Amino acid sequence: MPLAPTRQLVEAARKAGRGVAAFNVITLEHAEAIAAGAEAAGTPVILQISENAVAYHSGNAFPIAAASVAIAAEASVDISLHLDHVEDQQLLSRAADAGFSSVMYDASKLDFADNVSATRDAARWGQAHGLYVEAELGAVGGKGGAHTPGVRTDPDEAARFVADTEVDALAVAVGSSHAMTERTASLDFELITRIGEAVPVPLVLHGSSGVTDADLRTAVRSGIVKVNIGTILNVAFTDAIRRALTDDSLVDPRKYLAPARADVADVVARLAATVSRPA
């Protein structure tokens, strides 16, 4: 199927009262696994490539983005391509040319006024170039510095932020944290509901790997629409490789990358269904 616009997937999910899962791509195997898992679940998904992943690929977004587009085009379900946690202006400026239909512009390390100013400029530029623009208010934990666990997004501040920046979607801090390898996050569902009532745009949950399936369902019912998932895929990927490499004679990477890809696809299938069918 042709690459779907992120706006279409997010707005359709929001209208239907469900979520749409956005899975992090680091390697070609990640993208293949995510597409396979989405097909198994029979639900749309978002492939997202972070600025950190672009840095891993020598700072060039085009090869991994092109591979992701090609994989999405062969899938039997709708898939979009999203550029996540962008701080670099040059990377932002090349997003549309690389095939992304959406970006998450991250100025959350700045204070409120500077975050508003930087995000407003990014949103205006992105929207003028056909991009759906997500931003973050209330730093999500797990990245150090401004991303301090315990921070929460204030609903009134969120309303001002969205009005002043005119972003299309808002990532909020409600108890999750990036890079969690155990599913022990405690979400504030009442806060999600309050923020959802205060702002007119879809809400995004980052750090969802640390959230249980049951709590992901509750988060979507409370008002979360886009659900970002990354670390839990890497845990499955790495565990499969570790198991395969107990065979000291193994040298063919296909012998350990194939089971890793299959395990990631299984995780994707489960979580994509969890988010898209929250009832």
Coordinates of C-alpha atoms in Angstrom, one line a residue:
M1 CA 0.0 0.0 0.0
P2 CA 1.2 3.6 -0.6
L3 CA 2.7 5.3 2.4
A4 CA 0.0 6.8 4.6
P5 CA 0.2 10.3 6.1
T6 CA 0.6 10.3 9.9
R7 CA -2.2 12.9 10.2
Q8 CA -4.6 10.4 8.6
L9 CA -3.7 7.6 10.9
V10 CA -3.8 9.7 14.1
E11 CA -7.0 11.5 13.2
A12 CA -8.8 8.3 12.2
A13 CA -7.7 6.6 15.5
R14 CA -8.9 9.6 17.5
K15 CA -12.2 9.7 15.8
A16 CA -12.8 6.0 16.5
G17 CA -11.7 6.3 20.2
R18 CA -8.7 4.1 19.7
G19 CA -5.0 4.5 19.6
V20 CA -2.3 4.1 17.0
A21 CA 1.1 2.6 17.9
A22 CA 4.3 4.2 16.7
F23 CA 7.3 1.9 16.8
N24 CA 10.9 3.0 16.7
V25 CA 13.1 1.9 13.7
I26 CA 16.8 1.5 14.2
T27 CA 17.7 -1.1 11.6
L28 CA 16.2 -2.6 8.5
E29 CA 15.2 -5.6 10.6
H30 CA 13.2 -3.3 12.9
A31 CA 11.2 -1.9 10.0
E32 CA 10.5 -5.3 8.6
A33 CA 9.4 -6.7 12.0
I34 CA 7.1 -3.7 12.6
A35 CA 5.4 -4.1 9.2
A36 CA 5.1 -7.9 9.8
G37 CA 3.6 -7.4 13.3
A38 CA 1.2 -4.8 12.0
E39 CA 0.0 -7.1 9.3
A40 CA -0.5 -9.9 11.9
A41 CA -2.5 -7.5 14.0
G42 CA -4.4 -6.2 11.0
T43 CA -4.0 -2.6 12.2
P44 CA -2.2 0.6 11.0
V45 CA 1.1 1.6 12.6
I46 CA 3.6 4.4 12.4
L47 CA 7.3 3.7 11.7
Q48 CA 9.3 6.3 13.5
I49 CA 13.0 7.1 13.2
S50 CA 14.5 9.3 15.9
E51 CA 17.3 11.8 15.6
N52 CA 19.4 9.5 17.6
A53 CA 18.8 6.7 15.1
V54 CA 19.7 9.0 12.3
A55 CA 23.0 9.8 14.1
Y56 CA 23.6 6.1 14.3
H57 CA 23.3 5.9 10.5
S58 CA 26.1 8.5 10.1
G59 CA 23.7 11.4 10.4
N60 CA 22.0 10.6 7.1
A61 CA 18.3 10.0 7.4
F62 CA 17.7 9.1 3.7
P63 CA 18.9 5.5 3.5
I64 CA 17.0 4.2 6.5
A65 CA 14.0 6.3 5.6
A66 CA 14.0 5.0 2.0
A67 CA 14.1 1.4 3.3
S68 CA 11.3 2.1 5.7
V69 CA 9.2 3.7 2.9
A70 CA 9.8 0.7 0.7
I71 CA 8.8 -1.8 3.4
A72 CA 5.6 0.2 4.2
A73 CA 4.7 0.3 0.5
E74 CA 4.7 -3.5 0.4
A75 CA 2.6 -3.9 3.6
S76 CA -1.1 -4.8 3.5
V77 CA -2.0 -2.3 6.2
D78 CA -1.6 1.5 6.4
I79 CA 1.9 2.6 7.6
S80 CA 3.2 6.1 7.9
L81 CA 6.7 7.4 8.5
H82 CA 7.5 9.8 11.4
L83 CA 10.7 11.6 12.4
D84 CA 11.0 11.6 16.2
H85 CA 12.7 13.9 18.8
V86 CA 14.1 16.3 16.3
E87 CA 16.3 19.1 17.7
D88 CA 18.6 19.7 14.7
Q89 CA 17.2 22.3 12.3
Q90 CA 19.0 20.9 9.3
L91 CA 17.4 17.5 9.9
L92 CA 14.0 19.1 10.3
S93 CA 14.5 20.9 7.0
R94 CA 15.1 17.7 5.1
A95 CA 12.3 15.6 6.7
A96 CA 9.7 16.0 3.9
D97 CA 12.3 15.2 1.2
A98 CA 13.3 12.0 3.0
G99 CA 9.7 10.8 3.0
F100 CA 8.5 11.7 6.4
S101 CA 4.9 13.0 6.7
S102 CA 5.3 14.0 10.4
V103 CA 7.9 15.2 12.9
M104 CA 8.1 15.5 16.6
Y105 CA 10.0 18.7 17.3
D106 CA 11.6 18.6 20.7
A107 CA 12.4 21.9 22.5
S108 CA 11.3 20.5 25.9
K109 CA 14.8 21.2 27.3
L110 CA 14.0 24.9 27.1
D111 CA 11.9 26.9 29.6
F112 CA 8.2 27.4 28.7
A113 CA 8.6 30.7 26.8
D114 CA 11.6 29.5 24.8
N115 CA 9.9 26.2 24.1
V116 CA 6.9 28.0 22.8
S117 CA 9.0 30.3 20.6
A118 CA 11.1 27.5 19.1
T119 CA 8.2 25.2 18.6
R120 CA 6.0 27.8 17.0
D121 CA 8.7 28.5 14.4
A122 CA 9.2 24.8 13.8
A123 CA 5.5 24.1 13.5
R124 CA 4.9 27.0 11.0
W125 CA 7.8 25.8 8.9
G126 CA 6.8 22.2 9.1
Q127 CA 3.2 22.7 8.3
A128 CA 4.1 25.0 5.4
H129 CA 6.0 22.0 4.0
G130 CA 3.3 19.5 4.5
L131 CA 4.4 18.0 7.8
Y132 CA 2.2 17.0 10.7
V133 CA 4.0 18.5 13.8
E134 CA 4.1 17.0 17.3
A135 CA 5.8 18.7 20.2
E136 CA 6.4 18.0 23.9
L137 CA 5.5 19.9 27.1
G138 CA 6.5 18.6 30.5
A139 CA 9.7 16.7 29.9
V140 CA 9.2 12.9 29.8
G141 CA 11.6 11.1 32.0
G142 CA 14.5 8.8 31.0
K143 CA 16.8 11.1 29.1
G144 CA 18.6 13.0 31.9
G145 CA 18.9 16.7 32.2
A146 CA 15.5 18.4 31.6
H147 CA 13.9 14.9 31.2
T148 CA 13.5 14.3 34.9
P149 CA 11.2 11.6 36.2
G150 CA 8.4 13.0 38.2
V151 CA 7.7 15.9 35.9
R152 CA 4.1 16.3 34.9
T153 CA 2.4 18.3 32.2
D154 CA 0.0 21.0 33.5
P155 CA -3.3 21.1 31.7
D156 CA -3.7 24.9 31.7
E157 CA -0.1 25.3 30.5
A158 CA -0.7 22.7 27.8
A159 CA -3.7 24.7 26.6
R160 CA -1.6 27.8 26.3
F161 CA 1.2 25.9 24.7
V162 CA -1.0 24.4 22.0
A163 CA -2.8 27.7 21.3
D164 CA 0.5 29.6 21.0
T165 CA 2.4 27.1 18.9
E166 CA -0.5 25.7 16.8
V167 CA 1.1 22.2 16.9
D168 CA -0.9 19.3 15.5
A169 CA -0.3 16.9 18.4
L170 CA 1.1 17.1 21.9
A171 CA 3.4 14.7 23.8
V172 CA 2.7 14.9 27.5
A173 CA 4.4 13.8 30.7
V174 CA 2.0 11.7 32.7
G175 CA 4.2 9.1 34.4
S176 CA 6.0 7.2 31.7
S177 CA 9.8 7.3 31.1
H178 CA 12.0 6.7 28.1
A179 CA 14.2 3.6 27.9
M180 CA 12.4 1.5 30.6
T181 CA 13.3 -2.2 30.4
E182 CA 10.7 -3.2 33.0
R183 CA 7.0 -2.4 32.8
T184 CA 6.6 -0.6 36.1
A185 CA 5.5 2.9 35.0
S186 CA 2.5 4.3 36.9
L187 CA 0.4 6.6 34.7
D188 CA -1.8 9.3 35.9
F189 CA -5.0 8.6 34.0
E190 CA -6.9 11.4 35.6
L191 CA -4.3 13.8 34.4
I192 CA -4.5 12.4 30.9
T193 CA -8.2 13.0 30.9
R194 CA -7.8 16.6 32.2
I195 CA -5.1 17.4 29.5
G196 CA -7.3 15.9 26.8
E197 CA -10.2 18.1 27.9
A198 CA -8.0 21.2 27.9
V199 CA -6.4 20.9 24.5
P200 CA -7.9 20.4 21.0
V201 CA -5.2 18.2 19.6
P202 CA -4.4 14.5 19.9
L203 CA -2.2 13.4 22.9
V204 CA 0.9 11.3 22.6
L205 CA 2.4 9.0 25.1
H206 CA 6.2 8.6 25.0
G207 CA 8.1 6.0 27.0
S208 CA 5.4 3.4 26.5
S209 CA 7.7 0.4 26.8
G210 CA 7.5 0.7 30.6
V211 CA 3.7 0.6 30.6
T212 CA 1.7 -2.7 31.0
D213 CA -0.8 -3.8 28.3
A214 CA -3.7 -3.1 30.6
D215 CA -2.5 0.4 31.4
L216 CA -1.9 1.2 27.7
R217 CA -5.5 0.3 27.1
T218 CA -6.6 2.6 30.0
A219 CA -4.4 5.4 28.7
V220 CA -6.0 5.2 25.3
R221 CA -9.5 5.2 26.9
S222 CA -8.4 8.2 29.0
G223 CA -7.4 10.2 25.9
I224 CA -4.0 9.1 24.6
V225 CA -4.0 8.6 20.8
K226 CA -0.5 8.1 19.5
V227 CA 1.5 5.6 21.6
N228 CA 5.3 5.6 21.1
I229 CA 7.1 2.3 21.7
G230 CA 10.8 1.6 21.3
T231 CA 12.8 0.0 24.1
I232 CA 10.6 -3.1 24.5
L233 CA 11.4 -4.0 20.8
N234 CA 15.1 -3.7 21.5
V235 CA 14.8 -5.9 24.6
A236 CA 13.2 -8.6 22.4
F237 CA 15.7 -8.1 19.6
T238 CA 18.7 -8.4 21.9
D239 CA 17.4 -11.3 23.9
A240 CA 16.9 -13.3 20.8
I241 CA 20.4 -12.6 19.6
R242 CA 21.9 -13.5 23.0
R243 CA 20.1 -16.9 22.8
A244 CA 21.3 -17.6 19.3
L245 CA 24.9 -16.7 20.1
T246 CA 25.2 -19.3 22.8
D247 CA 26.2 -21.4 19.8
D248 CA 29.9 -20.4 19.5
S249 CA 30.1 -21.8 16.0
L250 CA 27.5 -19.3 14.6
V251 CA 28.9 -16.7 12.3
D252 CA 26.2 -16.0 9.7
P253 CA 24.3 -12.9 10.9
R254 CA 21.1 -14.2 9.3
K255 CA 21.0 -17.0 11.8
Y256 CA 20.6 -14.6 14.7
L257 CA 19.0 -11.6 13.0
A258 CA 16.1 -13.7 11.7
P259 CA 14.9 -14.9 15.1
A260 CA 15.4 -11.4 16.5
R261 CA 13.2 -10.0 13.8
A262 CA 10.6 -12.6 14.4
D263 CA 10.5 -11.9 18.1
V264 CA 10.1 -8.2 17.5
A265 CA 7.3 -8.8 15.1
D266 CA 5.5 -10.8 17.8
V267 CA 5.8 -7.9 20.3
V268 CA 4.6 -5.4 17.7
A269 CA 1.6 -7.6 16.8
R270 CA 0.5 -7.7 20.5
L271 CA 1.1 -4.1 21.3
A272 CA -0.4 -2.8 18.0
A273 CA -3.6 -4.7 18.8
T274 CA -3.6 -3.6 22.4
V275 CA -3.4 0.1 21.5
S276 CA -5.9 -0.1 18.5
R277 CA -8.5 -2.2 20.4
P278 CA -8.5 -0.7 23.9
A279 CA -12.0 -1.8 24.9

